[in-house]
Coordinates of C-alpha atoms in Angstrom, one line a residue:
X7 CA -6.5 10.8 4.6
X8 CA -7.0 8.5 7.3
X9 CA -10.4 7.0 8.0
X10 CA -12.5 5.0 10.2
X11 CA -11.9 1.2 9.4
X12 CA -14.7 -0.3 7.0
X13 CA -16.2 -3.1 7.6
X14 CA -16.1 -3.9 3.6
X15 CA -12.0 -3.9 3.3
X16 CA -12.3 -7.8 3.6
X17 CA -14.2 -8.3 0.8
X18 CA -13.0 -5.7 -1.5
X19 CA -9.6 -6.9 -1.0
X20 CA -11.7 -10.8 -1.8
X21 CA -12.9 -9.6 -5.1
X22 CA -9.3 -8.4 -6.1
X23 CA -7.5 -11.2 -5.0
X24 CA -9.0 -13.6 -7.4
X25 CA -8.4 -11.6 -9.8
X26 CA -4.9 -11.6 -9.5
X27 CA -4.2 -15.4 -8.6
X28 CA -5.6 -15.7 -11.6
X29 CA -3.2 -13.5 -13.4
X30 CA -0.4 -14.7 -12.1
X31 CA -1.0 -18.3 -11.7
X32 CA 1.6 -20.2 -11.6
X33 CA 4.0 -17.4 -10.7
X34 CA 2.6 -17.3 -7.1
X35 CA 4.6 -19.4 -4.4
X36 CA 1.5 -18.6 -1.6
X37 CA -1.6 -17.4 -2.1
X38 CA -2.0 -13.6 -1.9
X39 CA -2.0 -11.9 0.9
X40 CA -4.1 -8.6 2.7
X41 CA -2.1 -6.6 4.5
X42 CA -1.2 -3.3 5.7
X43 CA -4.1 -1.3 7.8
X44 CA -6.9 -2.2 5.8
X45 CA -6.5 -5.8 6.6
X46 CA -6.6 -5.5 11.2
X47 CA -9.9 -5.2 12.1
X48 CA -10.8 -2.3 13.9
X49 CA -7.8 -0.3 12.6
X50 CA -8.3 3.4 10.7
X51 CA -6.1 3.2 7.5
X52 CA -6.0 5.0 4.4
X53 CA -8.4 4.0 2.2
X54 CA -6.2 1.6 0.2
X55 CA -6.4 -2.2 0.4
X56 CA -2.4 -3.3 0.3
X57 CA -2.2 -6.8 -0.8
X58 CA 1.0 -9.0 -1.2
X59 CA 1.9 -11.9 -4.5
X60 CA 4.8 -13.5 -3.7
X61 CA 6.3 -14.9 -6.8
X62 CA 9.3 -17.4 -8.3
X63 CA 11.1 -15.4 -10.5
X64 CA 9.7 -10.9 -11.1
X65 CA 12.0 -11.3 -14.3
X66 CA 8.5 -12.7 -15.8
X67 CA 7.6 -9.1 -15.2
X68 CA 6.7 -8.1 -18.7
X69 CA 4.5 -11.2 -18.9
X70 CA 2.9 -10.2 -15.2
X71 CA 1.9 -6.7 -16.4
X72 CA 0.0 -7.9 -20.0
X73 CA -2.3 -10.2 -17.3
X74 CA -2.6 -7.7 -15.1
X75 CA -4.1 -5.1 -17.4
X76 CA -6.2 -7.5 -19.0
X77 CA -7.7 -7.6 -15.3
X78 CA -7.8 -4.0 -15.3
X79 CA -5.0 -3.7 -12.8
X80 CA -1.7 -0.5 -13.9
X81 CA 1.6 -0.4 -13.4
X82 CA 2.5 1.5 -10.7
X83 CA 6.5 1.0 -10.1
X84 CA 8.2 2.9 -7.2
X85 CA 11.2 3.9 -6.2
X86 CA 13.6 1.1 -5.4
X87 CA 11.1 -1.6 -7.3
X88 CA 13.7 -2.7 -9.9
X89 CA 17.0 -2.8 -7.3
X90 CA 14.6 -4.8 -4.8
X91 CA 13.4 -7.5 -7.5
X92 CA 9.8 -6.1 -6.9
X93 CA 6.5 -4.8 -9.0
X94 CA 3.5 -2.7 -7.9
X95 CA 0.3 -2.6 -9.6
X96 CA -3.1 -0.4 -8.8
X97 CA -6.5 -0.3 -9.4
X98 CA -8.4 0.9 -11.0
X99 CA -6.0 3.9 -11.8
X100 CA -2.9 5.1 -9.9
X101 CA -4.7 8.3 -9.1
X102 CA -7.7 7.0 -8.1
X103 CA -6.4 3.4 -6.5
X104 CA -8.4 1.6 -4.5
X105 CA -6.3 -1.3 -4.3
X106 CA -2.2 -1.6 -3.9
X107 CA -0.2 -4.4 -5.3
X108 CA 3.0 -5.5 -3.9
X109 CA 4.7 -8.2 -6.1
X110 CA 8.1 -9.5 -4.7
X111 CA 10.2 -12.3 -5.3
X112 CA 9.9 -15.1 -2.7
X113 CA 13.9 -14.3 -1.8
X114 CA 12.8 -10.7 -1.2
X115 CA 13.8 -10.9 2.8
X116 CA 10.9 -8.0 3.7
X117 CA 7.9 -9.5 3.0
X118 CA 7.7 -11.7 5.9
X119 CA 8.3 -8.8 8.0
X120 CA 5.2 -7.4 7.0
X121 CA 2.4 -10.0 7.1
X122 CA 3.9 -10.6 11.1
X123 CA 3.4 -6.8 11.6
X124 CA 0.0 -7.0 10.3
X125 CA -0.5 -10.3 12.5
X126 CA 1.1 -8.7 15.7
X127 CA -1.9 -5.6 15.3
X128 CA -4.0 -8.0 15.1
X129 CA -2.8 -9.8 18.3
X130 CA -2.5 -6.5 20.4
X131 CA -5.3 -4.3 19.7
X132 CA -3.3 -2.0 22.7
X133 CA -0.8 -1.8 19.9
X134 CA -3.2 -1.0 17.2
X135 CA -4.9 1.8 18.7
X136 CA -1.5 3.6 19.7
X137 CA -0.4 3.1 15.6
X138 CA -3.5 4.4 14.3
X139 CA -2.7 7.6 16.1
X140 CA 1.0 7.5 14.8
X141 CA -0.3 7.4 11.2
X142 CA -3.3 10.0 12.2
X143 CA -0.5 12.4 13.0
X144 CA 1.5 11.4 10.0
X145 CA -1.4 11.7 7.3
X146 CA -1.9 15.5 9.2
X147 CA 1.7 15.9 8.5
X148 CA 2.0 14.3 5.2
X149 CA -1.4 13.3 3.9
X150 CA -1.9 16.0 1.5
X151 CA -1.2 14.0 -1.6
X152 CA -2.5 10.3 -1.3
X153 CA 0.1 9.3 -4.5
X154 CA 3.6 11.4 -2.4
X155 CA 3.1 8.6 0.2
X156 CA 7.2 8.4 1.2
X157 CA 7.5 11.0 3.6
X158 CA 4.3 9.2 5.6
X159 CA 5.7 5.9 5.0
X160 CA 9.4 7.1 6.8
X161 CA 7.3 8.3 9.5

């Protein structure tokens, strides 16, 4: 389900992000990153912060996924994950998330690709507002089941 943008998103993605620099320490080549709706102002999104670590090696993986649950953070691993060199982690629970992780290895050619999205919605609210309808439509379409989210994201 789509809904309006929340003027909280910032700081619940704040609280989360400590705790997972501090998880993965000296894994991280950047600092993590918000991205995806929740992180342009303005923008309706699913109510899902999406936030990006960008590590050295995701063969520390096992390692990664003790620190994370001692955070209270679950894997989550989808489709493609392994083959890709990345992880994904929720919280609090994978039914119930209210946060995304996207863990992917700094060679992983992607992930600059979506922090410029993010920062072009940003840049060209004109933009924005016509992709907020797009995913309005697609969530009508697709939106039934917040944890079958492939057929939304090919849209």
């Amino acid at each position: 389900m789509i809904v309006p943008y929340d003027t909280r998103w910032p700081e619940m993605f704040e609280a989360q992000r400590v705790r997972v620099e501090d998880a993965l320490g000296p894994r991280l080549v950047r600092p993590v990153e918000h991205m995806g709706s929740t992180a342009v102002p303005g923008l309706p999104a699913k109510s899902i912060i999406d936030m990006l670590a960008v590590v050295t090696d995701i063969d520390a993986k096992p390692d990664a996924v003790d620190a994370m649950k001692m955070r209270g953070w679950v894997s989550a691993p989808e489709p493609g994950d392994d083959a890709q060199h990345r992880a994904s982690f929720c919280f609090p629970s994978v039914e119930h998330r209210t946060h995304h992780l996207h863990v992917v290895e700094n060679r992983f050619a992607e992930w600059p690709r979506w922090l410029a999205f993010r920062d072009y919605l940003i840049d060209h609210p004109e933009v924005a507002t016509s992709y907020a309808d797009l995913k309005r439509q697609l969530a009508d379409l697709h939106g039934h089941d917040p944890n079958d989210r492939e057929a939304y994201r090919q849209g």
